[in-house]
Short mmCIF file of N, CA and C in Angstrom, two decimals:
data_model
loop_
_atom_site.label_atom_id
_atom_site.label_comp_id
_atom_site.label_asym_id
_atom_site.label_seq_id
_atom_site.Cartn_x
_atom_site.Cartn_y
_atom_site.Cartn_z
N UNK A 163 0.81 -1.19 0.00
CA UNK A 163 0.00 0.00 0.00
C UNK A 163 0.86 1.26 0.00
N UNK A 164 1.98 1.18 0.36
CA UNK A 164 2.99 2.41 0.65
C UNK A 164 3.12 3.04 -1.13
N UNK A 165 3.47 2.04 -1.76
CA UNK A 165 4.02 2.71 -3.23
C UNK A 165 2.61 3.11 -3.65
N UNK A 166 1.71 2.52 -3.25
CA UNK A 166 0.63 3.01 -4.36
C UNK A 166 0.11 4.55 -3.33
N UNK A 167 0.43 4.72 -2.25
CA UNK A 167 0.29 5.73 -1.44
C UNK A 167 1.01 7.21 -1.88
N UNK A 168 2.22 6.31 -2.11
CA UNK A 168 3.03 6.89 -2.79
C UNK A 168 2.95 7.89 -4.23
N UNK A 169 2.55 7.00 -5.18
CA UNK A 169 2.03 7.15 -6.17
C UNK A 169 0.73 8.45 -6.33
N UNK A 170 -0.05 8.67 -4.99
CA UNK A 170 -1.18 9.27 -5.04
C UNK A 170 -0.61 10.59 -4.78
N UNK A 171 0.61 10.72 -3.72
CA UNK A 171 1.49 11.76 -3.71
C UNK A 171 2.05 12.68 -4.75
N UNK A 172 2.25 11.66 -5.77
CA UNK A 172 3.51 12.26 -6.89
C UNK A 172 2.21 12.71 -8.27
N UNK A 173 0.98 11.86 -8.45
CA UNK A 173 -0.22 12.44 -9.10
C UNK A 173 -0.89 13.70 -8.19
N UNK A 174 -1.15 14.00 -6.92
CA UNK A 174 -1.46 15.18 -6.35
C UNK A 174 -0.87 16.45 -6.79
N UNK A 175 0.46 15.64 -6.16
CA UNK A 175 1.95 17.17 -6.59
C UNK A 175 1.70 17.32 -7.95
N UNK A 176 1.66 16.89 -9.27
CA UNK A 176 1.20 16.72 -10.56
C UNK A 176 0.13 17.74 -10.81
N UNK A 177 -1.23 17.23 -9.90
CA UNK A 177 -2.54 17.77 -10.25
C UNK A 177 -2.02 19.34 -9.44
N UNK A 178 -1.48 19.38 -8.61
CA UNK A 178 -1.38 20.90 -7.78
C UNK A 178 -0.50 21.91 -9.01
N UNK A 179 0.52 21.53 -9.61
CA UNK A 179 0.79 22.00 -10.54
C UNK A 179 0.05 22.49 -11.62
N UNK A 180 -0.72 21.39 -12.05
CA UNK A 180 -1.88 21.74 -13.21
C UNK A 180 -2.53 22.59 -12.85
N UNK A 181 -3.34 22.58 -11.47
CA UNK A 181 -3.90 23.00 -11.11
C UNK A 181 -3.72 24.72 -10.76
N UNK A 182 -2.33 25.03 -10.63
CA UNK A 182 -1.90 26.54 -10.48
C UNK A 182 -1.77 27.36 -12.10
N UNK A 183 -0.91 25.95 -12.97
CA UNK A 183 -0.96 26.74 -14.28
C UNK A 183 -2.22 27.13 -15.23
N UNK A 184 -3.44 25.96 -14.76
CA UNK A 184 -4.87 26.24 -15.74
C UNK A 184 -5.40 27.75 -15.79
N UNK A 185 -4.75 28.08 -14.33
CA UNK A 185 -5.72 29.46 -14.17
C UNK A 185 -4.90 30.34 -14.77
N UNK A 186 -3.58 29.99 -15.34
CA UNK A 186 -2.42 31.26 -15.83
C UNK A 186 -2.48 30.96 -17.13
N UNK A 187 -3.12 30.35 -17.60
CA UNK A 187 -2.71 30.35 -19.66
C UNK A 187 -2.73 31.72 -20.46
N UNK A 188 -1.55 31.92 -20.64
CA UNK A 188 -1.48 33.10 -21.55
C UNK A 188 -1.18 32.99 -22.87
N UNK A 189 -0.48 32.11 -22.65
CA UNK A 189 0.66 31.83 -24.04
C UNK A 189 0.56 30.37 -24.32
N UNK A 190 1.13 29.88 -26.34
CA UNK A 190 0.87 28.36 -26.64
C UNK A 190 1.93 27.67 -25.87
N UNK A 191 3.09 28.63 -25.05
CA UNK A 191 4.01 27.61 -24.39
C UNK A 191 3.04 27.37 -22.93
N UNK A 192 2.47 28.14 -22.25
CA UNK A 192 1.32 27.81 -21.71
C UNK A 192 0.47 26.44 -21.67
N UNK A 193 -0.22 26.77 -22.48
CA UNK A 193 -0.60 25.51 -22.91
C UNK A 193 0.08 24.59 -23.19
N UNK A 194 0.71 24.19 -23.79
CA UNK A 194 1.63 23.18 -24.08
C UNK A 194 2.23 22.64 -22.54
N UNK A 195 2.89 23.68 -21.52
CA UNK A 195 3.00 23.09 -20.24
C UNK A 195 2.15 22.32 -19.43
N UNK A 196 0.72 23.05 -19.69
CA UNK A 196 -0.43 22.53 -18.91
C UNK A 196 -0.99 20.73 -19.81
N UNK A 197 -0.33 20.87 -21.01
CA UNK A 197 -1.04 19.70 -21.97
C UNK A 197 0.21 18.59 -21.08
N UNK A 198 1.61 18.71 -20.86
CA UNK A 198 2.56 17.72 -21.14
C UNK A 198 2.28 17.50 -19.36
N UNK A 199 1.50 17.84 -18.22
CA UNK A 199 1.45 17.86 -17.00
C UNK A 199 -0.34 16.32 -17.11
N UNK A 200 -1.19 17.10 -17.63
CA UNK A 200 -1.96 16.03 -18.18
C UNK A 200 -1.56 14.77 -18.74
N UNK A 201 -0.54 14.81 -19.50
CA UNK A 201 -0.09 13.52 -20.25
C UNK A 201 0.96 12.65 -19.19
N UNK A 202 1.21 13.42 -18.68
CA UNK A 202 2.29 13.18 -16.97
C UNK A 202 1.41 12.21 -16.11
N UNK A 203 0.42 12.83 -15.73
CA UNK A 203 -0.46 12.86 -14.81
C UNK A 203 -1.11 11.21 -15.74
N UNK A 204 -1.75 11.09 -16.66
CA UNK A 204 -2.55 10.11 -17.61
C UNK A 204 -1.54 9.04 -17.47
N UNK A 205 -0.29 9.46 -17.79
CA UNK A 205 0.61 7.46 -17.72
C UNK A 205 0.89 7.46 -16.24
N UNK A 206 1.04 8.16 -15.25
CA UNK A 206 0.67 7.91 -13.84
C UNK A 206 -0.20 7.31 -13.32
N UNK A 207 -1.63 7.30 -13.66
CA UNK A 207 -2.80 6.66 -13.46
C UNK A 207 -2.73 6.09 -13.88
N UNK A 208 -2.25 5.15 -14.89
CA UNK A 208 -2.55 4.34 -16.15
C UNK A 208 -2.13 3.17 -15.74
N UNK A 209 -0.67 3.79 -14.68
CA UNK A 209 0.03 2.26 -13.89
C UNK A 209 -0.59 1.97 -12.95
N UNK A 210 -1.06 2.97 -12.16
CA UNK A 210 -1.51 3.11 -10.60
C UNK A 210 -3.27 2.23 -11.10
N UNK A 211 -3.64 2.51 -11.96
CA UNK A 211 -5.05 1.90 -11.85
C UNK A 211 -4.92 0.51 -12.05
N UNK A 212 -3.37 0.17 -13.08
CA UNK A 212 -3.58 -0.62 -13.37
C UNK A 212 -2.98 -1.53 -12.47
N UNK A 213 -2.71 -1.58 -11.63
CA UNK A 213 -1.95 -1.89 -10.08
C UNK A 213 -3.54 -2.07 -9.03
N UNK A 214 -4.20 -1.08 -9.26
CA UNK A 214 -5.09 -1.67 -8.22
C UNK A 214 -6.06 -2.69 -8.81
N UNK A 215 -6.62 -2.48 -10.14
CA UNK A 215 -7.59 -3.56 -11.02
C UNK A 215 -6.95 -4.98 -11.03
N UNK A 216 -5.31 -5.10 -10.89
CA UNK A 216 -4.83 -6.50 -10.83
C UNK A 216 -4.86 -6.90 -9.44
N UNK A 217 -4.65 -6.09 -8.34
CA UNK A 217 -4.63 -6.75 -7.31
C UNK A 217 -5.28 -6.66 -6.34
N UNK A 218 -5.76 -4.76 -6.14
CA UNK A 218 -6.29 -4.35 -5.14
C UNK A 218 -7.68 -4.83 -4.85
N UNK A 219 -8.57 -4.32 -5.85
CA UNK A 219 -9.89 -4.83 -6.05
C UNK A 219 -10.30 -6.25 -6.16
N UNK A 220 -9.90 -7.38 -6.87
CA UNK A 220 -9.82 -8.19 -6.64
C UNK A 220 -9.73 -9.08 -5.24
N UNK A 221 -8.27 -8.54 -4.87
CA UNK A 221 -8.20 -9.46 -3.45
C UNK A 221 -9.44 -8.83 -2.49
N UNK A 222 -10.00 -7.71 -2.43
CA UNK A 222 -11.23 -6.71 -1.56
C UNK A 222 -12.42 -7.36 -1.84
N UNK A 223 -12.87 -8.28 -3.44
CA UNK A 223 -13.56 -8.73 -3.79
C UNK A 223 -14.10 -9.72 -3.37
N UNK A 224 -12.94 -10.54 -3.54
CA UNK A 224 -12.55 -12.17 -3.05
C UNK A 224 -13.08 -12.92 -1.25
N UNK A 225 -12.81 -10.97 -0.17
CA UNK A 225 -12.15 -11.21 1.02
C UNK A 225 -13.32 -12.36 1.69
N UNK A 226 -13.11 -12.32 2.49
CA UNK A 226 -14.08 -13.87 3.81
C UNK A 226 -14.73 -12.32 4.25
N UNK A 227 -14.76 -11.25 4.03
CA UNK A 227 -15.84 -10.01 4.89
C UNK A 227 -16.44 -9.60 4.02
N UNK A 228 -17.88 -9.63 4.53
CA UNK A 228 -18.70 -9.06 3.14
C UNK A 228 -18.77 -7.75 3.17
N UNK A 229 -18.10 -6.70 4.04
CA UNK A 229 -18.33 -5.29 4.36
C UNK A 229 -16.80 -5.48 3.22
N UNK A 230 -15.88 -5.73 3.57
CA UNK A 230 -14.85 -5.91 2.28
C UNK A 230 -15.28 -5.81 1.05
N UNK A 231 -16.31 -7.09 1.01
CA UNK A 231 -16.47 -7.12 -0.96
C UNK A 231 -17.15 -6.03 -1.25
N UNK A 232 -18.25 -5.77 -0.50
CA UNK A 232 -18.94 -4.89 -1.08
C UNK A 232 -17.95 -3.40 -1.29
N UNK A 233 -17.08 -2.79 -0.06
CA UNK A 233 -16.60 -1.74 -0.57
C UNK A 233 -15.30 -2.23 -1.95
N UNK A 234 -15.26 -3.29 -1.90
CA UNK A 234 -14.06 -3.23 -3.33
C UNK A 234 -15.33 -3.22 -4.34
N UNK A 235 -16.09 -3.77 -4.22
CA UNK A 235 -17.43 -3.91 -5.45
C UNK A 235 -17.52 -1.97 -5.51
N UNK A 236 -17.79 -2.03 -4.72
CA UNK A 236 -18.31 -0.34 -4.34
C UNK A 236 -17.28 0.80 -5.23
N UNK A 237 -15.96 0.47 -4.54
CA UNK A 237 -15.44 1.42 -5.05
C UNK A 237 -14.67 1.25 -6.60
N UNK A 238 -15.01 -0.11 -7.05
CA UNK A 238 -14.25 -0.69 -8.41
C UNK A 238 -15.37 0.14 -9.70
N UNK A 239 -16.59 0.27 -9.15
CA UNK A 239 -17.37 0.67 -9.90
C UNK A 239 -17.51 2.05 -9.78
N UNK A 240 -16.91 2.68 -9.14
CA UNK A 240 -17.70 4.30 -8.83
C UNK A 240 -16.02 5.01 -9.57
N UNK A 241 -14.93 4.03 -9.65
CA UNK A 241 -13.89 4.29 -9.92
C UNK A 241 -14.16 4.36 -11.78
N UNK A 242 -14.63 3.59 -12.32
CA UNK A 242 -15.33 3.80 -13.69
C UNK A 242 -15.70 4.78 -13.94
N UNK A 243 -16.67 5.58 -13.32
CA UNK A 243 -17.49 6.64 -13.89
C UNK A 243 -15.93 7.92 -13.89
N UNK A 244 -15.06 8.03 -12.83
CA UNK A 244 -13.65 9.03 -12.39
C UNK A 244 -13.07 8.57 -13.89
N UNK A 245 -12.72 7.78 -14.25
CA UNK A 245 -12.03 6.86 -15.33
C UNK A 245 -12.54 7.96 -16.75
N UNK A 246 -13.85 7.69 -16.68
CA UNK A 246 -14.83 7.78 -17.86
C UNK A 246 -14.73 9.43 -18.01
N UNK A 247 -14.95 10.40 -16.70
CA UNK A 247 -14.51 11.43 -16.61
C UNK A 247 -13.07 12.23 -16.73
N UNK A 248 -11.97 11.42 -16.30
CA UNK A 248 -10.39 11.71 -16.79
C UNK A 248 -10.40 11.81 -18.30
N UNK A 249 -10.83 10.73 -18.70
CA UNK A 249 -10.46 10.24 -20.12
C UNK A 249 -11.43 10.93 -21.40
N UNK A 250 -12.23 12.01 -20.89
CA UNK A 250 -13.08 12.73 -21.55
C UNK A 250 -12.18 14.25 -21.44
N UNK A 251 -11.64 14.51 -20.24
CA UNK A 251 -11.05 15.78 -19.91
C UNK A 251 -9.35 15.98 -21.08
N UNK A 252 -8.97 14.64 -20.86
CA UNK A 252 -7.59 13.91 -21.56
C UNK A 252 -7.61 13.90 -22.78
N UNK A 253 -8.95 13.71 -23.66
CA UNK A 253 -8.82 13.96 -24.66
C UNK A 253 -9.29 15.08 -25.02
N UNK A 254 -10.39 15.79 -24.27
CA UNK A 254 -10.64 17.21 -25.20
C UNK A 254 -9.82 18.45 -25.39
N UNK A 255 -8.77 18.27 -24.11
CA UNK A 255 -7.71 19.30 -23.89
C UNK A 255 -6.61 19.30 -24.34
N UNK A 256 -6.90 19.82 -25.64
CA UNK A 256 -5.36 19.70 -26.88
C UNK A 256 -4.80 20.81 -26.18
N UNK A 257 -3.81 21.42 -26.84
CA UNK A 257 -2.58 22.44 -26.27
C UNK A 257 -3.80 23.74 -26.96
N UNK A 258 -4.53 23.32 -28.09
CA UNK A 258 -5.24 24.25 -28.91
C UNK A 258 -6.21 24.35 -28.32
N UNK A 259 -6.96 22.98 -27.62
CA UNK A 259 -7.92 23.79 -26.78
C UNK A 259 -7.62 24.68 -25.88
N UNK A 260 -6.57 24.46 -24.69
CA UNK A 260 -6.56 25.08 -23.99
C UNK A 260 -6.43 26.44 -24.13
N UNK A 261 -5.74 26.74 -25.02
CA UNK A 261 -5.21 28.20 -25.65
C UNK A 261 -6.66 28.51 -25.74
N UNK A 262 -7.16 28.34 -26.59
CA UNK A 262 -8.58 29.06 -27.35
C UNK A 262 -9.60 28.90 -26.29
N UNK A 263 -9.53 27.98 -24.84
CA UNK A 263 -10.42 28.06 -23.97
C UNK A 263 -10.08 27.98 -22.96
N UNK A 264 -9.21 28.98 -22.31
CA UNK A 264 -8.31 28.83 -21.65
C UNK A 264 -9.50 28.64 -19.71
N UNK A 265 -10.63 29.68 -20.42
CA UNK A 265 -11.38 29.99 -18.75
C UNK A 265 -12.06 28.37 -18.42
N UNK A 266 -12.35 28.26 -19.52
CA UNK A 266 -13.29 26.55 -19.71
C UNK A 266 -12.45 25.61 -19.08
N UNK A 267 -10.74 25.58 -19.51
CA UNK A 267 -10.10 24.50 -19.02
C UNK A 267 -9.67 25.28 -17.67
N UNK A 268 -9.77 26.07 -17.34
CA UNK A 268 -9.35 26.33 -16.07
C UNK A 268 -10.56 25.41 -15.22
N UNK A 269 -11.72 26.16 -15.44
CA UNK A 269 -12.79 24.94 -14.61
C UNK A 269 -12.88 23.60 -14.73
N UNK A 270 -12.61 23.49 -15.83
CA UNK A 270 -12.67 21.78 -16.36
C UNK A 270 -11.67 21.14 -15.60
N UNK A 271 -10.39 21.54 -15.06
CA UNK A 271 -9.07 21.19 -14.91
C UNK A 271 -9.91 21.24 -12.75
N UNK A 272 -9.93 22.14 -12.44
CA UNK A 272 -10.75 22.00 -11.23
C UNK A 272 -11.75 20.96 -10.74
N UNK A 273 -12.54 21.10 -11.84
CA UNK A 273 -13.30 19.84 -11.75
C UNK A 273 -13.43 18.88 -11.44
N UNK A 274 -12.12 18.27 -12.79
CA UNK A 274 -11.79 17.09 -12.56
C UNK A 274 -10.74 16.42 -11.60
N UNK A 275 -9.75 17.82 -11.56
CA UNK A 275 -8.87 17.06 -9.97
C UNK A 275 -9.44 17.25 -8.62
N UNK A 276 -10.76 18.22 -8.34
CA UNK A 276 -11.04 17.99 -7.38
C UNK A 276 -11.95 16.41 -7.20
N UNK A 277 -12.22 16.02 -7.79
CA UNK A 277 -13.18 14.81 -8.40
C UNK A 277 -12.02 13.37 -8.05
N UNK A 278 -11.08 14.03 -8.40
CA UNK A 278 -9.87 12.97 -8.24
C UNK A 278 -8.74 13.07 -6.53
N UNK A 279 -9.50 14.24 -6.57
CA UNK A 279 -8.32 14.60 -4.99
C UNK A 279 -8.73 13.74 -4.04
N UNK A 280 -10.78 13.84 -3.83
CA UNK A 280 -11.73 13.18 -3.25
C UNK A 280 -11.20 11.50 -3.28
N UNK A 281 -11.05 11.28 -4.44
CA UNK A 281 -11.41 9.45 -4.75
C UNK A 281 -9.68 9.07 -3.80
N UNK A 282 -8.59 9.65 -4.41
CA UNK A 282 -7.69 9.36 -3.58
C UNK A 282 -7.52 9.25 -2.20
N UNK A 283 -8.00 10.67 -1.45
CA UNK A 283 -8.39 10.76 -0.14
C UNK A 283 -8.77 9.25 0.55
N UNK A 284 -10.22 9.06 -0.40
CA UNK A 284 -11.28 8.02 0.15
C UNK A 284 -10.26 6.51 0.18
N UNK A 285 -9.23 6.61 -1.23
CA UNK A 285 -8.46 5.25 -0.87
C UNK A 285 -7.62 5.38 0.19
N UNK A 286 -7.00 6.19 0.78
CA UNK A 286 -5.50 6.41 1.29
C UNK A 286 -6.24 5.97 2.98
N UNK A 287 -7.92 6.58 3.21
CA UNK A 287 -8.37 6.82 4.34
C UNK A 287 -9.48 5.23 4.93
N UNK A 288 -10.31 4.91 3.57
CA UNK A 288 -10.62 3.57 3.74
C UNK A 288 -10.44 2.29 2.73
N UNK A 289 -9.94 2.76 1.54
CA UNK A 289 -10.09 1.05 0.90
C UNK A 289 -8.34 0.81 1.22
N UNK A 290 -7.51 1.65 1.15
CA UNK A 290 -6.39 0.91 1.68
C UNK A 290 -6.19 0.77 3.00
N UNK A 291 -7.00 1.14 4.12
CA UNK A 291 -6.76 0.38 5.14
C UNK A 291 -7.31 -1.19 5.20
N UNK A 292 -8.48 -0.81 4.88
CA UNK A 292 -9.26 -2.25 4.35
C UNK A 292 -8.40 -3.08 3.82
N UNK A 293 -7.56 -3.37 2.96
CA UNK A 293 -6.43 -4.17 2.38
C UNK A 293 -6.10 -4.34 3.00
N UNK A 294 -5.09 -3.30 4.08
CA UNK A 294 -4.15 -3.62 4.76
C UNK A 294 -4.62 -4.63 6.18
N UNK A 295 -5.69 -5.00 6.70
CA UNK A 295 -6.81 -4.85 7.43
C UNK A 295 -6.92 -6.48 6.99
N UNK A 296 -6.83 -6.73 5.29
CA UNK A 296 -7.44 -7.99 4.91
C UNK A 296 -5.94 -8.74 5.26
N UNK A 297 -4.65 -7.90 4.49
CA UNK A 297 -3.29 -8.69 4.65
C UNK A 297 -3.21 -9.08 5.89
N UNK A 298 -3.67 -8.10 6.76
CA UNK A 298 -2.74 -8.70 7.96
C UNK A 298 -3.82 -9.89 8.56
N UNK A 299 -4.79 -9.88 8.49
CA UNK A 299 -6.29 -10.68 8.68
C UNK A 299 -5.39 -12.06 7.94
N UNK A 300 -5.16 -12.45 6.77
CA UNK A 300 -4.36 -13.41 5.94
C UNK A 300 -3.06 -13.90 6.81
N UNK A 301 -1.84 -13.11 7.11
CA UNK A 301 -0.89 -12.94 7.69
C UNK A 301 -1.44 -14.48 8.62
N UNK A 302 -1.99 -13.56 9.68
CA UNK A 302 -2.43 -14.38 11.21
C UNK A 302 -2.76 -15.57 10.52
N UNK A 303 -3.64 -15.87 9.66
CA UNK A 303 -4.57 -16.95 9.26
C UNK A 303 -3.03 -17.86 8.72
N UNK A 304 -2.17 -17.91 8.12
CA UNK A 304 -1.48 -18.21 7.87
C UNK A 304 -0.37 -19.44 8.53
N UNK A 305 -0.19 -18.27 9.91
CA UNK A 305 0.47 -18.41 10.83
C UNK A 305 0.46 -19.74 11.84
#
C-alpha cells in the first residue's frame, strides 16, 4: 500500500501543478505546459489503476468479509465513472484547446482534480486500510 500511497502523492503534486498553471494560460508555451502535465499525470494513473484492477480490487472482492467485498465492489465501480470522466477531460484538452479556452479549461481542470483529490483521499483513508486490514487478517490466518 505504501508505493501506491506513494504514487497518489507524486499524481497530487502533478494535479497541484496543473492545477496553479490552468488558471495562468497566456501563451501556446502555456498551454503546451499545462497539456505535457496532463499527459504526466494520464501514464501515472494508467500504472496506478492498473496496479489496483490487478490486485487491489480483486483481493477486496474475493475477502471472507462481506463489508470488504462490497466496498471493493463499491469502489471498483464508482472508480469507472472518475475513469470515464479523466479520459473525456484527456482527450478534449489539446494544447489548442486550452489556448482558445483557456477559462473553460481552467474549470474543467478543477473539476476534474477535485473529483480525483476526493477518490484518492477516500483510498489512502478507507479502501487501503481495508487491504491492509485484509493482509494482515491473511498474515495471522497463515500463521
Amino acid at each position: 500500500m505504501q508505493a501506491l500511497r506513494a504514487e497518489h502523492r507524486s499524481i497530487m503534486a502533478m494535479a497541484s501543478r496543473l492545477g496553479g498553471l490552468a488558471g495562468n494560460v497566456k501563451t501556446r508555451a502555456d498551454a503546451h505546459d499545462a497539456r505535457t502535465l496532463v499527459v504526466a499525470i494520464d501514464h501515472l494513473l494508467h500504472a496506478h489503476l492498473a496496479e489496483e484492477d490487478d490486485n487491489l480490487y480483486p483481493a477486496l472482492m474475493a475477502a471472507g468479509d462481506e463489508a470488504a467485498r462490497r466496498l471493493g465492489a463499491e469502489a471498483f465501480e464508482e472508480m469507472g465513472g472518475i475513469v470515464g470522466a479523466w479520459i473525456h477531460y484527456r482527450d478534449h484538452w489539446t494544447p489548442e484547446a486550452i489556448l482558445d479556452q483557456a477559462g473553460r479549461f481552467a474549470a474543467a481542470t478543477g473539476g476534474v482534480m477535485g473529483a480525483l483529490s476526493l477518490r484518492l483521499e477516500m483510498e489512502n483513508d478507507v479502501l487501503y486500510p481495508a487491504m491492509e486490514r485484509l493482509m494482515g487478517a491473511d498474515e495471522r490466518a497463515a500463521a
